[in-house]
Coordinates of C-alpha atoms in Angstrom, one line a residue:
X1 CA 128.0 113.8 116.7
X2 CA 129.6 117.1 115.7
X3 CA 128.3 120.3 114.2
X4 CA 128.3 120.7 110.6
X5 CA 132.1 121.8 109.5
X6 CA 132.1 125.7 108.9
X7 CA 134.0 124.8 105.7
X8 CA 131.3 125.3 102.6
X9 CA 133.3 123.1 100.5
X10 CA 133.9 120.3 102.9
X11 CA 130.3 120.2 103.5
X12 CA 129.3 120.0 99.5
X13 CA 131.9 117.1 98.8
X14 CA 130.7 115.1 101.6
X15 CA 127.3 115.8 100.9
X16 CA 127.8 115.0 96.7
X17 CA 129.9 111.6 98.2
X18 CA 126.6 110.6 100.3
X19 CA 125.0 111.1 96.8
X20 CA 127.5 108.8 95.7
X21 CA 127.3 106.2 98.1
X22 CA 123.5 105.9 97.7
X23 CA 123.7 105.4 94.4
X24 CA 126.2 102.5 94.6
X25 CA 124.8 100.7 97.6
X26 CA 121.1 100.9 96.1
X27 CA 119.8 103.1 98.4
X28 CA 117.7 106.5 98.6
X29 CA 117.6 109.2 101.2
X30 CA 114.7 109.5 103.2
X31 CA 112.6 112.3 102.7
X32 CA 112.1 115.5 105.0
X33 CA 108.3 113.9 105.6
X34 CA 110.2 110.8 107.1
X35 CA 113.1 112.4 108.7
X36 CA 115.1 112.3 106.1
X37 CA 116.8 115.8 106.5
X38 CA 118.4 114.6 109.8
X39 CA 122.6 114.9 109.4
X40 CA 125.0 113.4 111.7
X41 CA 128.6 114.9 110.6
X42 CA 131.3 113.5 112.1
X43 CA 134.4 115.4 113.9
X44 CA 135.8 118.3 111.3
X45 CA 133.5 117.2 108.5
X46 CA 135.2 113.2 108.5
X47 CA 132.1 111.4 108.1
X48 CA 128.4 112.2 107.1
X49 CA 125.5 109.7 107.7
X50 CA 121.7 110.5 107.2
X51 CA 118.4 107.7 107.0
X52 CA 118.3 106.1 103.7
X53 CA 115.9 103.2 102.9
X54 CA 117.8 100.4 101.1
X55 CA 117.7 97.0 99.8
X56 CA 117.3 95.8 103.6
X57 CA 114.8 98.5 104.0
X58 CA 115.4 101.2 106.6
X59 CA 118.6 102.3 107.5
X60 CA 121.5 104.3 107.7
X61 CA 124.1 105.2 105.2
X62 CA 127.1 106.9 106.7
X63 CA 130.4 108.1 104.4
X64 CA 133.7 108.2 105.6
X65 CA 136.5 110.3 104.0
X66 CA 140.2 110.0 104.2
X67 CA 143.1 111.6 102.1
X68 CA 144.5 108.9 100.5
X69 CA 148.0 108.3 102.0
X70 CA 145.4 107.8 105.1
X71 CA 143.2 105.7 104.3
X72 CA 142.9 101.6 105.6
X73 CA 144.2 101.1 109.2
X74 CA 141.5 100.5 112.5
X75 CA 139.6 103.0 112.0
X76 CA 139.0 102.6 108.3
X77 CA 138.2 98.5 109.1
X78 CA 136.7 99.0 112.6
X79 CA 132.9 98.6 112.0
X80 CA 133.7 96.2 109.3
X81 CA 135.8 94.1 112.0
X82 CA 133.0 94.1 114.9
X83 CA 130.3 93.4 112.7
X84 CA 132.9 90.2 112.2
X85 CA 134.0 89.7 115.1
X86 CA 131.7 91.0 118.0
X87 CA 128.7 88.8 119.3
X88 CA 125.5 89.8 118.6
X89 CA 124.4 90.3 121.9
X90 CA 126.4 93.3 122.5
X91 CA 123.1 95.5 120.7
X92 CA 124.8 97.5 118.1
X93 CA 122.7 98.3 114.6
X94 CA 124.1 95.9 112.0
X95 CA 126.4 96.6 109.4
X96 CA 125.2 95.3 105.5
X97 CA 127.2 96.9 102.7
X98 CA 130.1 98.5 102.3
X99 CA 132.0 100.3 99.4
X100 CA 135.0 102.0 98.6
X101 CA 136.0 104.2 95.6
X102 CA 138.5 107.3 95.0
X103 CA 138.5 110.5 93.6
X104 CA 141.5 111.8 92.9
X105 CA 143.9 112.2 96.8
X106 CA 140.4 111.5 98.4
X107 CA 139.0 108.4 99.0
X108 CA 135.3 108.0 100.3
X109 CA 134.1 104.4 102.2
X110 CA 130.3 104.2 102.4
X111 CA 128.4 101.9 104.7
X112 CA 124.9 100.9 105.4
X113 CA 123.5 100.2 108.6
X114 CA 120.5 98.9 110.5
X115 CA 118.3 102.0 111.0
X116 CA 118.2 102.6 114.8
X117 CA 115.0 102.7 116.1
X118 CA 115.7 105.7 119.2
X119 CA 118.3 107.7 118.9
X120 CA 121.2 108.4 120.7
X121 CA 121.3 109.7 124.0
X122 CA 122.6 113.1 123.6
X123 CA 123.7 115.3 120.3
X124 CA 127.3 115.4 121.7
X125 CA 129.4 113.2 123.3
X126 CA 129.5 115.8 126.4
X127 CA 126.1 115.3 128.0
X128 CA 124.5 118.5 128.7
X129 CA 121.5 117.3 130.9
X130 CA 120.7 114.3 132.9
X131 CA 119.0 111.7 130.4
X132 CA 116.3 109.7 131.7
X133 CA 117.3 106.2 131.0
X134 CA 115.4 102.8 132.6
X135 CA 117.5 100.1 134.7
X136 CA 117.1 97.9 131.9
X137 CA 119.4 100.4 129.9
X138 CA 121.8 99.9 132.7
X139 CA 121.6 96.3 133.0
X140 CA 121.9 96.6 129.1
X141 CA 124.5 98.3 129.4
X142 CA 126.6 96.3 131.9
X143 CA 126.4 93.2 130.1
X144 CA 127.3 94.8 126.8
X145 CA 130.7 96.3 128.0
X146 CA 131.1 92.6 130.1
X147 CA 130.8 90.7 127.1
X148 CA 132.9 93.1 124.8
X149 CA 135.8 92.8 127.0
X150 CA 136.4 89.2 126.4
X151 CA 136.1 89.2 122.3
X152 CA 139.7 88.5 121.0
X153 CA 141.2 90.8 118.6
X154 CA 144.4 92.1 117.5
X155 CA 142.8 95.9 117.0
X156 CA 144.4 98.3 119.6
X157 CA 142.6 101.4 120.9
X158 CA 145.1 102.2 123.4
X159 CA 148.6 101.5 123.6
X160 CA 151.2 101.3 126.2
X161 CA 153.5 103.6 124.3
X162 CA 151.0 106.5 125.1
X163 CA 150.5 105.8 128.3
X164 CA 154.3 106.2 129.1
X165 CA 154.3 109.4 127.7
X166 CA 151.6 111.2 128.0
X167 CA 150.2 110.4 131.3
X168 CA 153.5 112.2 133.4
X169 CA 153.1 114.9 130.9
X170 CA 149.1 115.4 131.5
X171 CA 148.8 114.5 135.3
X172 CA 152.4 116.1 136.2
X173 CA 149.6 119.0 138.0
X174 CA 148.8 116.0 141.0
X175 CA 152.6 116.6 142.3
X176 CA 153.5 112.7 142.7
X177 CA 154.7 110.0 140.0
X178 CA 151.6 108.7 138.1
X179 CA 151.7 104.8 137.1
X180 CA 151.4 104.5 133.9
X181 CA 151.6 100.2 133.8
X182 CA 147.9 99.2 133.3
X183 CA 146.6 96.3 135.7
X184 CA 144.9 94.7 133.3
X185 CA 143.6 94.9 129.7
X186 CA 140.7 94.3 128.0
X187 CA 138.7 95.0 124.8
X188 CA 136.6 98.1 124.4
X189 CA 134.6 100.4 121.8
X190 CA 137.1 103.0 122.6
X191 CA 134.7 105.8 121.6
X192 CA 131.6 104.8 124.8
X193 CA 130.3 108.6 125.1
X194 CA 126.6 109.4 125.0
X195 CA 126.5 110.3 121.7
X196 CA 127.2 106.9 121.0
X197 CA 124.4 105.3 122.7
X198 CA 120.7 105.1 121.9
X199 CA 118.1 104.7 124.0
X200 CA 115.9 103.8 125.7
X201 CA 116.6 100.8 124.0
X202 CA 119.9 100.4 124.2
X203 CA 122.2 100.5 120.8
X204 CA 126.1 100.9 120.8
X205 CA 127.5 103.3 117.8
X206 CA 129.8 104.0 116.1
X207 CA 133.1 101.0 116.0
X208 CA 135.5 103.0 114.0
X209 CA 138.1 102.9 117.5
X210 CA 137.2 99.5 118.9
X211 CA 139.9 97.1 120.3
X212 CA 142.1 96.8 123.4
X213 CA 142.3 99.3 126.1
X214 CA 143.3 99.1 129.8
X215 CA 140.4 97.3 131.6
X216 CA 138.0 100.0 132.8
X217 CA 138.6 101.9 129.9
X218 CA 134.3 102.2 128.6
X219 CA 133.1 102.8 131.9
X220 CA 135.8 105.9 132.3
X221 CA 134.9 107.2 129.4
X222 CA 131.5 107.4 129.8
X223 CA 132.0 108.8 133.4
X224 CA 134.3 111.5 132.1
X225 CA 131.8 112.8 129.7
X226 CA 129.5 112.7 132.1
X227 CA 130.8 114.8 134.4
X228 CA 129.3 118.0 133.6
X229 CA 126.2 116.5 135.2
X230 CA 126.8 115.3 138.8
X231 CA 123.8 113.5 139.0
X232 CA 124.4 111.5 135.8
X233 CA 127.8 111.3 136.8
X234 CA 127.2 110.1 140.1
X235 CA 124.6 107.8 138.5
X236 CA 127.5 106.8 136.3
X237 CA 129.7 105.5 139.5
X238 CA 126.7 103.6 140.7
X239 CA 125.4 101.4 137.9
X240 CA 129.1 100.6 136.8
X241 CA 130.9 100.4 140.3
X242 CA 132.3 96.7 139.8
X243 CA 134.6 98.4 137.1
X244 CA 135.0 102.0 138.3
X245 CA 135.7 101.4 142.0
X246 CA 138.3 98.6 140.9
X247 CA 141.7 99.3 140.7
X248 CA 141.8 98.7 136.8
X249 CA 138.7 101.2 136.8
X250 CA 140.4 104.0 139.0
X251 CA 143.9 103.6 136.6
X252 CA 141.3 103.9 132.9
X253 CA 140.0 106.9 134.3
X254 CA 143.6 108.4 134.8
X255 CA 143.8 107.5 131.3
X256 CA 140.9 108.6 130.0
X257 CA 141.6 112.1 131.9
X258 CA 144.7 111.9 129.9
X259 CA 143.4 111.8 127.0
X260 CA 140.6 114.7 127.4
X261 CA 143.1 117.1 129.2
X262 CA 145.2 116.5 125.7
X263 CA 142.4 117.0 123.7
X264 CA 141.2 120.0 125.3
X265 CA 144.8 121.7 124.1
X266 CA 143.6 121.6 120.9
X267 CA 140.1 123.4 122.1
X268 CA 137.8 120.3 122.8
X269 CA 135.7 120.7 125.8
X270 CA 137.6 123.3 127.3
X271 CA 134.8 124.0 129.8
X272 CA 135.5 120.2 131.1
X273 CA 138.9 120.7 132.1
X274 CA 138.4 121.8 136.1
X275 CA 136.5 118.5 136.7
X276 CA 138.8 116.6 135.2
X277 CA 141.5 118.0 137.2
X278 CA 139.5 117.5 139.9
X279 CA 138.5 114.2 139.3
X280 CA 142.6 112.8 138.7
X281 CA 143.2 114.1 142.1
X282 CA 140.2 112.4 143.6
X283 CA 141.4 109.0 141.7
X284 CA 145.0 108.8 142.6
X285 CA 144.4 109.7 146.0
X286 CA 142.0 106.8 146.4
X287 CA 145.3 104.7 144.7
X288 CA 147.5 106.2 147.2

């Protein structure tokens, strides 16, 4: 989750399109007694959910906006695609309705969910303090990623064309040639940060990004935005070792290091940036 945009109007037209969407899927907010004031905006003002009860009774109605010359491709279909495709077992709050309209070069997709009964672990995908989660979270946890990996699909959350370009260009500070040939792949959500998860019982959010990845690819995720608390992080390493202290698992976190050293160009967890240095130079070595 993200911070409501500082743009006044971006904020009214996604708030009049949740208006919208409730309307047309035969739902209401909840009110402020329930919770019902709760936002969750997505990054720069993209999506907006809040509680709504519904024909399916509590849930969660989240908008998406795109321009229109934007809009359809995987993350437009994602959720839509896992609640298809993706066993049940992975925990994950189910998807009922969806609809679609346009408003001139914007178009708006509304969903309704399951309503989640905890929610998630932390208000941003950078976890701020160590969260106090069970070892049947974990074990929860485990088997979800375990079983998502095997799920066929033709959705892409990484590709190899990336890879070969932007891991030299990010890691060139280690001083040696980087591979940038994964040793396997695997299907993944693609977006496995803790403001994605629920607990204590366990729920995955958010499938706008799922598909394949190089193997590894969740559990490095989660560890790099973890990393601004050792002990979770450490933690972290501990309850996922099969995949992080695996070959695969050492080359996803090079890639997801990648990937957060890019973003933080563009001013995303700037503050992040030493450990993850830090953290590349611990991970190749052990490659070495």
């Amino acid at each position: 989750m993200f911070s409501e945009p500082d743009d006044p109007a971006v904020v009214d037209r996604m708030r009049a399109a949740h208006a919208v969407a409730c309307a047309a899927l035969g739902a209401a907010p909840c009110p402020p007694a329930s919770g019902g004031t709760r936002e969750a905006w997505g990054w720069r003002g993209r999506t907006l959910g809040k509680p709504a009860t519904g024909p399916y009774g509590p849930g969660w109605l989240r908008v998406v906006h795109s321009s229109v010359e934007r809009a359809g491709g995987k993350l437009w279909t994602g959720p839509e695609d896992a609640e298809r495709l993706v066993p049940r077992h992975v925990p994950r709050p189910r998807l009922h309705l969806v609809r679609e309209w346009a408003e001139g070069d914007d178009v708006y997709r509304a969903e309704l969910y399951d309503c989640v009964a905890d929610g998630a672990v932390s208000a941003a995908p950078l976890l701020g303090e160590a969260p106090r989660l069970t070892p049947a979270w974990w074990s929860g946890l485990r088997t979800a990623i375990g079983g998502l990996s095997t799920v066929r699909t033709e959705r892409t959350a990484v590709r190899q064309a990336y890879l070969n370009r932007a891991m030299p260009k990010y890691l060139g500070f280690l001083g040696w040639p980087v591979p940038t040939a994964a040793p396997a792949w695997s299907t993944a959500h693609g977006d496995l940060h803790w403001a994605n998860l629920a607990g204590p019982q366990l729920s995955i959010l958010d499938w706008e990004g799922w598909g394949t990845a190089p193997a590894g690819y969740d559990a490095a995720l989660l560890h790099a935005y973890s990393l601004a608390v050792p002990e979770t992080a450490e933690r972290v390493r501990r309850e996922l070792s099969d995949i992080l202290a695996s070959e695969a698992g050492r080359f996803a976190e090079l890639v997801v290091i990648t990937e957060l050293l890019q973003s933080a160009e563009r001013g995303d967890n700037r503050e992040l940036v030493p450990a993850l240095r830090h953290r590349a130079g611990e991970v190749s070595g052990l490659g070495r």
